[in-house]
Short mmCIF file of C-alpha atoms in Angstrom, two decimals:
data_model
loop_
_atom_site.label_atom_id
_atom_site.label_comp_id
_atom_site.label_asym_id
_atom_site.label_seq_id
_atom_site.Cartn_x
_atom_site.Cartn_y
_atom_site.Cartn_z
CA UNK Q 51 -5.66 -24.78 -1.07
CA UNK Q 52 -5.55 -25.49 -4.69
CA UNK Q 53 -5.99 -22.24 -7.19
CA UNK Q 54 -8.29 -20.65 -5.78
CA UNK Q 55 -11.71 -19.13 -6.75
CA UNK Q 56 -11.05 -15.50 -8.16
CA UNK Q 57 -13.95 -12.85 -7.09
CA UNK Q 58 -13.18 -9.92 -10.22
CA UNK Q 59 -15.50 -6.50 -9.04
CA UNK Q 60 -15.57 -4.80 -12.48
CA UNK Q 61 -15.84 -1.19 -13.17
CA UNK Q 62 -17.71 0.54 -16.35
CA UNK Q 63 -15.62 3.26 -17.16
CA UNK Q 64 -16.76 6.18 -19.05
CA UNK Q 65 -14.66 9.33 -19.71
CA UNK Q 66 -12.73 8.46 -16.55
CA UNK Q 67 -15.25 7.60 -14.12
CA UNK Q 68 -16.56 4.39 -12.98
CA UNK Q 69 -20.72 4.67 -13.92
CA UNK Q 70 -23.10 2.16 -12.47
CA UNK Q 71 -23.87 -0.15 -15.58
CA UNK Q 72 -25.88 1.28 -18.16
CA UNK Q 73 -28.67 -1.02 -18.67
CA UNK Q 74 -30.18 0.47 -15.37
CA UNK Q 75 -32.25 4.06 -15.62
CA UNK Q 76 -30.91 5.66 -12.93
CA UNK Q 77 -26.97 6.16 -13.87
CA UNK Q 78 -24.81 7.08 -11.45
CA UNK Q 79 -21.43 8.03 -11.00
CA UNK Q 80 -19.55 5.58 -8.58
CA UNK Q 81 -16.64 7.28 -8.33
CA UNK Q 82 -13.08 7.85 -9.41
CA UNK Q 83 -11.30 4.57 -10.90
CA UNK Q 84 -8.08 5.19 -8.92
CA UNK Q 85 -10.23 5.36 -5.63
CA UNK Q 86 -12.86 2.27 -6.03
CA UNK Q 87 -9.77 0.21 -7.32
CA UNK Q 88 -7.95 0.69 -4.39
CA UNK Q 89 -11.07 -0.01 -2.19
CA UNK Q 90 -11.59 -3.53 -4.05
CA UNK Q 91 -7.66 -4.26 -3.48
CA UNK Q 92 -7.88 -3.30 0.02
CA UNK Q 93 -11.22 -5.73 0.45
CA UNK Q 94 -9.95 -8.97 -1.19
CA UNK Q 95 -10.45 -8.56 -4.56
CA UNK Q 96 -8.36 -11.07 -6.90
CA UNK Q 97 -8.19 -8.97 -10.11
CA UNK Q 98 -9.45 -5.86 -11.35
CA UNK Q 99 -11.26 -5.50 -14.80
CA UNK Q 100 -12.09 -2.41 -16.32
CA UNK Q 101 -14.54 -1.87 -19.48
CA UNK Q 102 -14.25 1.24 -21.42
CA UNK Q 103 -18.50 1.66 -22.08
CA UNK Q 104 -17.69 4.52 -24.43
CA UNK Q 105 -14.25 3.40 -26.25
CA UNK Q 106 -14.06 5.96 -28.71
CA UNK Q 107 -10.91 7.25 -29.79
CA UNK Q 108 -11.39 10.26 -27.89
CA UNK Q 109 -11.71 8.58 -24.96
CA UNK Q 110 -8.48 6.29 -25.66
CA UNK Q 111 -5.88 8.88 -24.01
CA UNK Q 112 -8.25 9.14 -20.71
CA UNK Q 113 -8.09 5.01 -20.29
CA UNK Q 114 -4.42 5.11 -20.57
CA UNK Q 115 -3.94 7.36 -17.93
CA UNK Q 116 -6.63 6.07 -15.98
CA UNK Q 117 -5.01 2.46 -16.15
CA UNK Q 118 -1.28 3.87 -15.50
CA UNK Q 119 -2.73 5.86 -12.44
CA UNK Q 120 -4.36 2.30 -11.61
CA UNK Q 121 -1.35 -0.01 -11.81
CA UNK Q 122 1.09 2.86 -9.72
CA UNK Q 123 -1.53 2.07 -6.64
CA UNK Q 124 -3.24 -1.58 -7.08
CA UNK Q 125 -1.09 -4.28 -7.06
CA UNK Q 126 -2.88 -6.67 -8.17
CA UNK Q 127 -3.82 -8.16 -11.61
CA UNK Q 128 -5.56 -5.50 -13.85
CA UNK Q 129 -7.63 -6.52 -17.20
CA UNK Q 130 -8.72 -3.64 -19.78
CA UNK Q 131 -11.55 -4.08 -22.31
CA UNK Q 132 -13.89 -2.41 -24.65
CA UNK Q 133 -12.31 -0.97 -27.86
CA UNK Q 134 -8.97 -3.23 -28.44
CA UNK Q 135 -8.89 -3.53 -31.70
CA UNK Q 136 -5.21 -3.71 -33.19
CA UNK Q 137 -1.92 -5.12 -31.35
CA UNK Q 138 -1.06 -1.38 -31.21
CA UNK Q 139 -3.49 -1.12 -28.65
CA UNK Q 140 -3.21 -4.33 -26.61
CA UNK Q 141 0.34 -2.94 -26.28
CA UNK Q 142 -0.71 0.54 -25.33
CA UNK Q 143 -2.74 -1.39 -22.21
CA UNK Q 144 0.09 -3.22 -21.01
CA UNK Q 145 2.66 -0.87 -21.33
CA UNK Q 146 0.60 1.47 -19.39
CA UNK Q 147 0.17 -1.29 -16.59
CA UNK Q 148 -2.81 -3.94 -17.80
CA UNK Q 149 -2.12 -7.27 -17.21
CA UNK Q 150 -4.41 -8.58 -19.86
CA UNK Q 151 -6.85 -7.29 -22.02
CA UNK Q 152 -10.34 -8.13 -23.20
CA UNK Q 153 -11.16 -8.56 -27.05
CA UNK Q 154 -14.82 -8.78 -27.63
CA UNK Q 155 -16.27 -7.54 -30.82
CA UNK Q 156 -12.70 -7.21 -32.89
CA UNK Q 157 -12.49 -11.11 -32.66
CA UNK Q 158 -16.01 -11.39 -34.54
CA UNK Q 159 -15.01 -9.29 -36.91
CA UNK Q 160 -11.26 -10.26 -37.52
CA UNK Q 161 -11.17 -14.13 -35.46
CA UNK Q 162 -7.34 -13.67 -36.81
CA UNK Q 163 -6.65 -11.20 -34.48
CA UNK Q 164 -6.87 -13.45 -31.13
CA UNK Q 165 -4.42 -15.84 -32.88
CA UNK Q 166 -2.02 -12.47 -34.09
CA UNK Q 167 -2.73 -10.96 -30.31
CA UNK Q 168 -1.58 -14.51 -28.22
CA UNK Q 169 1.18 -15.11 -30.44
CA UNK Q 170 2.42 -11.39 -29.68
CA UNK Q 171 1.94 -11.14 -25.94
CA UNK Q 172 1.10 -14.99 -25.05
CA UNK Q 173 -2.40 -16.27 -24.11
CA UNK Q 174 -2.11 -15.64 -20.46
CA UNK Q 175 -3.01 -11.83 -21.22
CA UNK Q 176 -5.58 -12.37 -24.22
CA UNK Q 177 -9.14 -12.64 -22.27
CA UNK Q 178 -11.75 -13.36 -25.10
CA UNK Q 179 -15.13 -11.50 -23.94
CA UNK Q 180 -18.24 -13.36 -25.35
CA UNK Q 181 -21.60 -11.72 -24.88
CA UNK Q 182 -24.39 -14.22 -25.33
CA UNK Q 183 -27.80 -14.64 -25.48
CA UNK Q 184 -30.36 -17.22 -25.52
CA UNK Q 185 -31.71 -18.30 -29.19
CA UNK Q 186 -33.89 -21.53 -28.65
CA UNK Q 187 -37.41 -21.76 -27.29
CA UNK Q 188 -38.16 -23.55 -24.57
CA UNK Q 189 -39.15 -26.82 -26.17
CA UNK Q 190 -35.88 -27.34 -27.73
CA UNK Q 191 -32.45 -27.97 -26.80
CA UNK Q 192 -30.83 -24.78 -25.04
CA UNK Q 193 -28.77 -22.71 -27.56
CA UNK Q 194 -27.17 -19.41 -27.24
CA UNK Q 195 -25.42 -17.14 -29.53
CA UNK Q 196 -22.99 -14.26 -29.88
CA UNK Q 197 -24.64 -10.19 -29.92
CA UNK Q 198 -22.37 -7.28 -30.75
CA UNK Q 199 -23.25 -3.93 -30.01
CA UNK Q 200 -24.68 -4.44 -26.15
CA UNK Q 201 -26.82 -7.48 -27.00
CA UNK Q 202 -28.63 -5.88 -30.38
CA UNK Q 203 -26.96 -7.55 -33.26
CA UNK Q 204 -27.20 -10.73 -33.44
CA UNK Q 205 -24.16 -12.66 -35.56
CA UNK Q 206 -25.66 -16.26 -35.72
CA UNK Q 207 -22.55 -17.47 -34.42
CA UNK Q 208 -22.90 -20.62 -31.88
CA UNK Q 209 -21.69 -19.98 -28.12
CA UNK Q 210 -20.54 -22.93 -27.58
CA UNK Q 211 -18.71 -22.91 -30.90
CA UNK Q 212 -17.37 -19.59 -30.80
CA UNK Q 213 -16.01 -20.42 -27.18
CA UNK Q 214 -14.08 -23.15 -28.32
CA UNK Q 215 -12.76 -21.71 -32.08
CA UNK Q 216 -11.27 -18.88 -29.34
CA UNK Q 217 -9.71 -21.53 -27.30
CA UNK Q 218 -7.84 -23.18 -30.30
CA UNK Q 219 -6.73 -19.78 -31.21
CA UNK Q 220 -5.02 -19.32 -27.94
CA UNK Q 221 -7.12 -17.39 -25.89
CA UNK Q 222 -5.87 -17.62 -22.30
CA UNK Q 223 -9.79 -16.81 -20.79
CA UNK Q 224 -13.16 -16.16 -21.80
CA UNK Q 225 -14.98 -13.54 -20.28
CA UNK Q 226 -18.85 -14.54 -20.96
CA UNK Q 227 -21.43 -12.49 -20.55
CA UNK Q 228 -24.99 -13.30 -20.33
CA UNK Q 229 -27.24 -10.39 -22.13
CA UNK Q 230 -30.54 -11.55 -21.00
CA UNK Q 231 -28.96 -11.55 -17.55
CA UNK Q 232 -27.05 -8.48 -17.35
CA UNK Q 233 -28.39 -6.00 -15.09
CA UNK Q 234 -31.46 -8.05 -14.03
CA UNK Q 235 -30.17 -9.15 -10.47
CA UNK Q 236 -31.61 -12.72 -11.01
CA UNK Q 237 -28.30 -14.62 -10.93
CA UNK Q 238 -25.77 -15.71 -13.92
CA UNK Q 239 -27.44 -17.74 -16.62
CA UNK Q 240 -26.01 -21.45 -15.19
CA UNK Q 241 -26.84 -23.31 -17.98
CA UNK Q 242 -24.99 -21.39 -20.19
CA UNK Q 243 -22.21 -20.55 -18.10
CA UNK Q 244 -21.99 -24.34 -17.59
CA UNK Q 245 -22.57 -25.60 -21.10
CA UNK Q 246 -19.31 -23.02 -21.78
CA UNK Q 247 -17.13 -24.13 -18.89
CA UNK Q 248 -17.74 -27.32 -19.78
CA UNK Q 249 -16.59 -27.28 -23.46
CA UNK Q 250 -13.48 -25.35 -22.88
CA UNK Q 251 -10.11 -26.20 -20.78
CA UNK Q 252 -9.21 -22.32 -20.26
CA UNK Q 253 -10.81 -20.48 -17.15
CA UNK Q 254 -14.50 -19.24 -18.32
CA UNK Q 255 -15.65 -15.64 -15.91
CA UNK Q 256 -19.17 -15.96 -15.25
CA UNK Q 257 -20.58 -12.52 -15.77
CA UNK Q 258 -24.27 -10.88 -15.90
CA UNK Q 259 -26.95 -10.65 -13.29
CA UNK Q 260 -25.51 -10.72 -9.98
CA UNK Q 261 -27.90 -9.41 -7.50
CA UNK Q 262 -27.23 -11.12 -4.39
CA UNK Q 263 -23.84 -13.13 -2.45
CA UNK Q 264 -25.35 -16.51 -3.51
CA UNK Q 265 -25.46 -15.68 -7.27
CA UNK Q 266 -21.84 -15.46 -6.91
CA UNK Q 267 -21.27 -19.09 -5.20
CA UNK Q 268 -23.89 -20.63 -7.97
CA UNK Q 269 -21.48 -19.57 -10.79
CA UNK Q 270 -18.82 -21.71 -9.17
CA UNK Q 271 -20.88 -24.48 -8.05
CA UNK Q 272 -23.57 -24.85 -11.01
CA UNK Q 273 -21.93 -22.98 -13.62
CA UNK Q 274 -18.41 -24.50 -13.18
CA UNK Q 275 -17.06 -20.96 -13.52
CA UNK Q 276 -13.44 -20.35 -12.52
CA UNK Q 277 -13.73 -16.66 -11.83
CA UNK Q 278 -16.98 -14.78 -10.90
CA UNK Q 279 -17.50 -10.95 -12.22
CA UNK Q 280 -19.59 -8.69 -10.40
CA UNK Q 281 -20.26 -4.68 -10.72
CA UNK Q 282 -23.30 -3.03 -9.08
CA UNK Q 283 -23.29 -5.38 -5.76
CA UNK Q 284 -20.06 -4.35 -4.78
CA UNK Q 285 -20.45 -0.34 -6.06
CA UNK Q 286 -22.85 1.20 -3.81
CA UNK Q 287 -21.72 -0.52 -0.69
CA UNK Q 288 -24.76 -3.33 -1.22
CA UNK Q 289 -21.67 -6.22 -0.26
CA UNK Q 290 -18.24 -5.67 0.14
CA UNK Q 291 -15.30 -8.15 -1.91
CA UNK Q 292 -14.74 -9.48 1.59
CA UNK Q 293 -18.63 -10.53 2.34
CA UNK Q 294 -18.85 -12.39 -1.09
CA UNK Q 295 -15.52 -14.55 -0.59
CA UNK Q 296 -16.63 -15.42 3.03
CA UNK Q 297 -20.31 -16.50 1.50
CA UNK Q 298 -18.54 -18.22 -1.25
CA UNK Q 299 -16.27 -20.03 1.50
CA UNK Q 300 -19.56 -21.32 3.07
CA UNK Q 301 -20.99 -22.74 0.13
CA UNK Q 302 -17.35 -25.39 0.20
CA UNK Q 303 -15.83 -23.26 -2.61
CA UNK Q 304 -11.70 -22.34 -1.80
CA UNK Q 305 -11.05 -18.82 -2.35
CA UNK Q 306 -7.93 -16.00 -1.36
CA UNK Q 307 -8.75 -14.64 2.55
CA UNK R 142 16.52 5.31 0.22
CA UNK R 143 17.04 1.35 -0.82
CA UNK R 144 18.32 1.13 -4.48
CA UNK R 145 17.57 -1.55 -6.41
CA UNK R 146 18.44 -2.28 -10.43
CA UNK R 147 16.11 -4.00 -12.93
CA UNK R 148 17.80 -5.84 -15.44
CA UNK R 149 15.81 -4.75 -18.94
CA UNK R 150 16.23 -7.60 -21.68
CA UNK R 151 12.74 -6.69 -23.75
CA UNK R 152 11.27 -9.58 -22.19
CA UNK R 153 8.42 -8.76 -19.53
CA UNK R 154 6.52 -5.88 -17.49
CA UNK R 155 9.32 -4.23 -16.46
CA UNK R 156 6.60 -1.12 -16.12
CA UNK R 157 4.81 -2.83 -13.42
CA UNK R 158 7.76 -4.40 -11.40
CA UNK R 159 8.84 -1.12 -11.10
CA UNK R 160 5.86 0.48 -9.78
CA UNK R 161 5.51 -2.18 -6.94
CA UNK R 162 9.36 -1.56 -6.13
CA UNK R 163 8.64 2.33 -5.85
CA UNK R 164 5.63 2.20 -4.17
CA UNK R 165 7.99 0.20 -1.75
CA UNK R 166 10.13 3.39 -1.75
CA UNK R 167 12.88 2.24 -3.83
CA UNK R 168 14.76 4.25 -5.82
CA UNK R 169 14.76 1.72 -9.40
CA UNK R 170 17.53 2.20 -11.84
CA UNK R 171 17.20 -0.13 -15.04
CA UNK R 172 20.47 -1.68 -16.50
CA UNK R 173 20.59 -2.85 -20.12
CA UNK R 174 24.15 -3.54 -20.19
CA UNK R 175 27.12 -4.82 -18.03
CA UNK R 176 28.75 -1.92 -16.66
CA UNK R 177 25.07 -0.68 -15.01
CA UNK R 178 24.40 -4.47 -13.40
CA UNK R 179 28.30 -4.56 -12.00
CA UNK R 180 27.36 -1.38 -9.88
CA UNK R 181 24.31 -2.78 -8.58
CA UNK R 182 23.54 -2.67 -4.76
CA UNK R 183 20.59 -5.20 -5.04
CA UNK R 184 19.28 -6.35 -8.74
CA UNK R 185 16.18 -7.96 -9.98
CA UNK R 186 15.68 -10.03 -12.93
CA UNK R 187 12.02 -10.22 -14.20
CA UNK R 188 10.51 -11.70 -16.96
CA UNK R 189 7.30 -12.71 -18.75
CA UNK R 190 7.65 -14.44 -22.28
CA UNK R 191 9.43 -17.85 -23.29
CA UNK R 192 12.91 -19.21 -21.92
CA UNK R 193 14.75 -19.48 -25.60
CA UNK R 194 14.02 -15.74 -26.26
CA UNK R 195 14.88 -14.42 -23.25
CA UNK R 196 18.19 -16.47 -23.33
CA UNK R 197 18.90 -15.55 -26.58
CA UNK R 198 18.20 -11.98 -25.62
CA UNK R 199 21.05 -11.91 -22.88
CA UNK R 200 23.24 -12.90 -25.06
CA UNK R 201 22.49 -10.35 -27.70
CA UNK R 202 22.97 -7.97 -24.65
CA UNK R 203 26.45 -9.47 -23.54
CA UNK R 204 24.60 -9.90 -20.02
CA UNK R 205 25.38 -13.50 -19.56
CA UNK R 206 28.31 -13.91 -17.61
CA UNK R 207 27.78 -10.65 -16.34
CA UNK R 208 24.65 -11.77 -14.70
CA UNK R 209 26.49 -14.84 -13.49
CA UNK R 210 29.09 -12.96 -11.88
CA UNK R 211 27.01 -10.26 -10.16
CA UNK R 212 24.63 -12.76 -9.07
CA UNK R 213 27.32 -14.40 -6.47
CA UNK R 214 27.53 -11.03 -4.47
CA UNK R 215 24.32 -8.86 -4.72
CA UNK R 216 20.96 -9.72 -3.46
CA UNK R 217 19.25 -11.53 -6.16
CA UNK R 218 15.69 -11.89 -7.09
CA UNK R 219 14.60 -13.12 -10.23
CA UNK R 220 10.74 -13.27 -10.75
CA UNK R 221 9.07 -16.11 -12.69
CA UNK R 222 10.42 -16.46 -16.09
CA UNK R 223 13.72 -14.62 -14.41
CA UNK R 224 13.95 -17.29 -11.59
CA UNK R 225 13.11 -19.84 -14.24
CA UNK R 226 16.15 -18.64 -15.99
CA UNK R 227 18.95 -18.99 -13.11
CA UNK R 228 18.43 -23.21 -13.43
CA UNK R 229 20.63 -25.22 -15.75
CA UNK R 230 18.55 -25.50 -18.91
CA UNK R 231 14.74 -25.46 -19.77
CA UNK R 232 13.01 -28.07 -22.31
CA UNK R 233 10.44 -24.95 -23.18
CA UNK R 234 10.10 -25.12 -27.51
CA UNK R 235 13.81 -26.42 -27.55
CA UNK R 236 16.29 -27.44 -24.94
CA UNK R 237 18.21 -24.31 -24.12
CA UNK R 238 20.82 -23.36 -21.36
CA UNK R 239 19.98 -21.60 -18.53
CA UNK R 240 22.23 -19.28 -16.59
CA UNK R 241 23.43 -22.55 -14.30
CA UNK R 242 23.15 -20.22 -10.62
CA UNK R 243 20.97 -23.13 -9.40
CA UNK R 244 20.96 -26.52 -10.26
CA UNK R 245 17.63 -27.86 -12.00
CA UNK R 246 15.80 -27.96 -15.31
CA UNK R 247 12.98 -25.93 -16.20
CA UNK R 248 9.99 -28.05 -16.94
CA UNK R 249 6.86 -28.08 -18.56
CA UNK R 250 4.02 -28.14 -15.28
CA UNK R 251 2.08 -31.70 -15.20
CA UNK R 252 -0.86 -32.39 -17.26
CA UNK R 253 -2.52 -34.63 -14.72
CA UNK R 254 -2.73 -34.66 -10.99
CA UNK R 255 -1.36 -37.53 -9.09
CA UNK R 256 -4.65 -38.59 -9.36
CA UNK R 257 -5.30 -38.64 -12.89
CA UNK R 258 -7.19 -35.77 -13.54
CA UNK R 259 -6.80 -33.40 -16.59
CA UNK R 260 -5.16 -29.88 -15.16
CA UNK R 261 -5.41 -26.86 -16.28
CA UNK R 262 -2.62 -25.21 -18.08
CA UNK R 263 -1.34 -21.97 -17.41
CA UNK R 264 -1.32 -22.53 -13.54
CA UNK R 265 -3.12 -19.08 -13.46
CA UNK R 266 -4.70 -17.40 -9.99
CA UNK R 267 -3.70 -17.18 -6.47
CA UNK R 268 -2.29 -20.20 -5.00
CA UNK R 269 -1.19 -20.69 -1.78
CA UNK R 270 2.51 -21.52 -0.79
CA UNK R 271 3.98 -23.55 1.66
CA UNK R 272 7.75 -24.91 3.48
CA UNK R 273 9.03 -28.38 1.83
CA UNK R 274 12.01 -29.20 3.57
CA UNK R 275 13.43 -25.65 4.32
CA UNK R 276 11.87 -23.25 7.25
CA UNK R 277 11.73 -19.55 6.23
CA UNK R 278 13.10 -18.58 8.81
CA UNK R 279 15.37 -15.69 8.20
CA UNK R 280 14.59 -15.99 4.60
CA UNK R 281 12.27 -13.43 2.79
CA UNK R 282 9.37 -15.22 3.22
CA UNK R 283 10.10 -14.95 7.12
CA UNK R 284 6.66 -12.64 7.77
CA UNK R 285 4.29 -14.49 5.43
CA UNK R 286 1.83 -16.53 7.65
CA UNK R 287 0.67 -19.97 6.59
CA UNK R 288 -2.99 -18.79 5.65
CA UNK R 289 -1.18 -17.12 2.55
CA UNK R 290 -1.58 -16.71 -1.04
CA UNK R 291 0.19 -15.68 -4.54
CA UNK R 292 -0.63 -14.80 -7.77
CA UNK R 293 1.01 -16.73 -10.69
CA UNK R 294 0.79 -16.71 -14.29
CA UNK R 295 2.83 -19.56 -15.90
CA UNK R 296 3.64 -22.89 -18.01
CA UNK R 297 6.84 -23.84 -17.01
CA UNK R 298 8.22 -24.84 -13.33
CA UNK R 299 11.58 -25.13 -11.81
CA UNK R 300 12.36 -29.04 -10.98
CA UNK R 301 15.54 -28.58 -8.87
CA UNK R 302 18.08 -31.17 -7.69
CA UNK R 303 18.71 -30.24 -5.08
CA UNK R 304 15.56 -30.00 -2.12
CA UNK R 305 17.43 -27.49 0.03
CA UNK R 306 17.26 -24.96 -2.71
CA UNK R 307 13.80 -25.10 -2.59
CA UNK R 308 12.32 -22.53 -0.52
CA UNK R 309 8.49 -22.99 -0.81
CA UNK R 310 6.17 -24.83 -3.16
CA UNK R 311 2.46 -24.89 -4.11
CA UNK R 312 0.40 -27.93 -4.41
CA UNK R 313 -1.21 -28.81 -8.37
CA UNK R 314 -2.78 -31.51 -8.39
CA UNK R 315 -1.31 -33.07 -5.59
CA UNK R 316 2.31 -32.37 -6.79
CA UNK R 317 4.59 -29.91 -5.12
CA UNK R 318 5.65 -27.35 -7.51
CA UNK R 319 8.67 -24.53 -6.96
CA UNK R 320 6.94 -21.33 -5.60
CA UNK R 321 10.12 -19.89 -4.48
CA UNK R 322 14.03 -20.85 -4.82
CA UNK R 323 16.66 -19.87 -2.50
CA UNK R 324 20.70 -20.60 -2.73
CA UNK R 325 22.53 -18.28 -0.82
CA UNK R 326 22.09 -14.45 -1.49
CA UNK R 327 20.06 -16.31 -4.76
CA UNK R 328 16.56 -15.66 -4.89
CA UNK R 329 14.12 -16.50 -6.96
CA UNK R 330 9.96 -16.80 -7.00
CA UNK R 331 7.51 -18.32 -9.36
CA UNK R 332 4.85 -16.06 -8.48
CA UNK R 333 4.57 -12.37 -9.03
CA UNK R 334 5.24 -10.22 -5.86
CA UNK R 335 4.45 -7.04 -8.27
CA UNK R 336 0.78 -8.70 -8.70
CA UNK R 337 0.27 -10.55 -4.97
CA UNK R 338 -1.64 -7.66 -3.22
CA UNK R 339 0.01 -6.71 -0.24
CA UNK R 340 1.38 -10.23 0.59
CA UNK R 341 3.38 -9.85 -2.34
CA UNK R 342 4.45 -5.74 -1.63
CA UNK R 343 5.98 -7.68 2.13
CA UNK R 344 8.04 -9.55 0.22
CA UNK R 345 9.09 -6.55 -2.07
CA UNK R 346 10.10 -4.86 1.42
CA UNK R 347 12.13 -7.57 2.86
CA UNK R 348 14.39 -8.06 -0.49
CA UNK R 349 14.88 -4.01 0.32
CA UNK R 350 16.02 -4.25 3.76
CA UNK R 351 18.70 -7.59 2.72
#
């Protein structure tokens, strides 16, 4: 076995509790963070990555405590995201037991502040989260670019580009979201996940639209992701960690047992 | 209760190492100077961050030769940049002394595999380890089963002289890299036991029962 393929279950936080993604109607509470992280651990999972949906400042105190609760009982690699916007509060995650964190819409606004956050804590804990969305028609050339504020502002910023500019400011990953994907159950957007993998020499996460086991094995294989992400599949007891890595074993792909 | 002491030096998760070590049910005291590593029953020496710091950190902290001499009758562990750290001297940024406990340099990893192929740098994810020349028997990797693997996050490997030191390795790129390091009551890994699930919590029990 090489490195193997990591299989990251991610839980939306809000005001403590994991919620089933937002995009969907029916939101439901899936349960305390503390409890579904240990479940993942238990099944397999490589890493742990939390998103803070609402991110406020209000909210800031409950994440701490959430993640420090987190990191006493899961041993295994934890990322935070949503809301890092300062070094004060990457440092505020990993003193409280992250292992990385994820910077998505600071680095649009302030690019600086990847480049000010590796040379602080070192790229292997900056995870650059790129939401992206299709721009071109389908008579041209495939192009995505970069949304803010859950896929509704559009920045004009190149993918591609954007992916790489992070790279050469140290990011250690890139987290990449697909917005017309996410929460549609279809499967990852491959050509975009690919188009980024392939551009970039740090790990790319392939997340947005998982529905079904083989999704997960198509990010690998098709999308040349290192890392596949994954929420509702694994919340409601739809697929267990453990299920996904087997399927993802049968498709030739090396992952943790 | 097993005691164990955490050498504090400002570089690394200290916070998490901990945790693991407790949830072990260790007691964890944490020594920032001499006196506090001297009355050690077991100590462990993490570390996340780069070798010249860290070095230059010890010193600051007058831990040097105190580290040196502890290290030759307590059980041992350093963890990643920590094991890194007990070799000779490291070519990370500038070529800086290590604490000399095992003989080697600390190297940056390769940036091809055997085979020609670009790799990717960190070595970052769960990687399986394996026996080189030395069986684990009796060491603290005696219960881990061949279908195994580790988490690591790092740059930098430990190139030792001598083969015998070299308790298990992992395979990049067709080269076999230091996982873990053993010389006597000496012990150090590459990966993180504090991050390996509950392969890596096994290993956190057996350095408690040396």
């Amino acid at each position: 076995m090489s490195l193997a393929k990591r299989i990251i279950p991610c839980l939306d936080v809000d005001n403590g509790r994991v919620v089933k993604g937002v995009q969907f109607v029916d939101i439901r509470d899936a349960g305390d963070p503390v409890e579904v992280a240990k479940r993942y651990d238990k099944q397999g999972a490589d890493e742990i990555t939390f998103l803070d949906i609402t991110a406020t400042s209000d909210n800031r105190g409950t994440t701490v405590h959430m993640v420090e609760q987190v990191a006493s009982q899961v041993f295994i690699p934890l990322t935070v995201g949503g809301g890092i916007r300062c070094v004060d509060d990457i440092r505020t995650m990993l003193n409280a037991g992250a292992d990385k964190v994820a910077i998505n819409s600071a680095a649009i606004f302030n690019p600086g502040f990847v480049k000010e956050a590796c040379e602080a804590f070192g790229s292997q804990c900056i995870v650059v989260a790129i939401d992206a969305k299709k721009v071109s028609t389908d008579n041209d050339a495939d192009k995505w670019e970069i949304f803010t504020h859950g896929g509704r502002k559009e920045t004009g910023i190149d993918a591609i580009e954007w992916a790489q500019k992070m790279e050469s400011y140290g990011a250690g990953e890139i987290l990449l979201t697909s917005m017309d994907r996410d929460g549609t159950k279809i499967g990852f957007d491959l050509a975009l996940t690919r188009a980024i993998a392939d551009s970039v020499n740090i790990p790319v996460i392939a997340s947005g639209g998982v529905g079904e086991l083989k999704h997960l094995a198509d990010g690998v294989t098709e999308g040349h992701a290192e890392a596949v992400l994954a929420a509702s599949i694994f919340h409601f007891g739809q697929h267990t960690v453990e299920e996904a890595k087997l399927a993802m074993q049968q498709q030739g792909i090396e992952v943790r047992l | 209760m097993s005691k164990i002491t955490l050498i504090d030096y400002g570089a690394g998760n200290l916070l998490n190492v901990q945790r693991a070590f407790e949830h072990c049910g260790a007691e964890v005291n944490i020594a920032t100077t001499p006196e506090q590593i001297l009355t050690a029953d077991r100590l462990v020496f993490p570390g996340v961050g780069a070798f010249p710091q860290a070095m230059a950190q010890l010193q600051k902290q007058n831990l040097v030769d105190t580290i040196k001499e502890a290290a030759n009758n307590k059980p041992f562990l350093g963890i990643c940049l920590g094991m890194q750290m007990l070799l000779d001297q490291s070519d990370e940024f500038e070529l800086t002394q290590g604490l000399g406990l095992i003989a080697g340099q600390v190297k940056q990893l390769p940036s091809t595999s055997i085979d020609g192929q670009p790799m990717t740098i960190p070595h970052m994810g769960w990687s399986q380890i394996h026996p080189n020349q030395v069986q684990w028997q009796g060491s603290l990797l005696a219960d881990i089963d061949a279908n195994n693997a580790f988490y690591f996050v790092h740059s930098f490997y430990a190139d030792v002289a001598d083969a015998k030191d070299q308790l298990a390795v992992f395979d990049f790129g067709g080269h076999a890299i230091s996982a873990a390091l053993q010389k006597d009551n000496i012990i150090g890994c590459q990966f993180h036991p504090e991050k390996s699930g509950e392969m890596g919590l096994k290993i956190i029990e057996s350095f408690l029962q040396i």
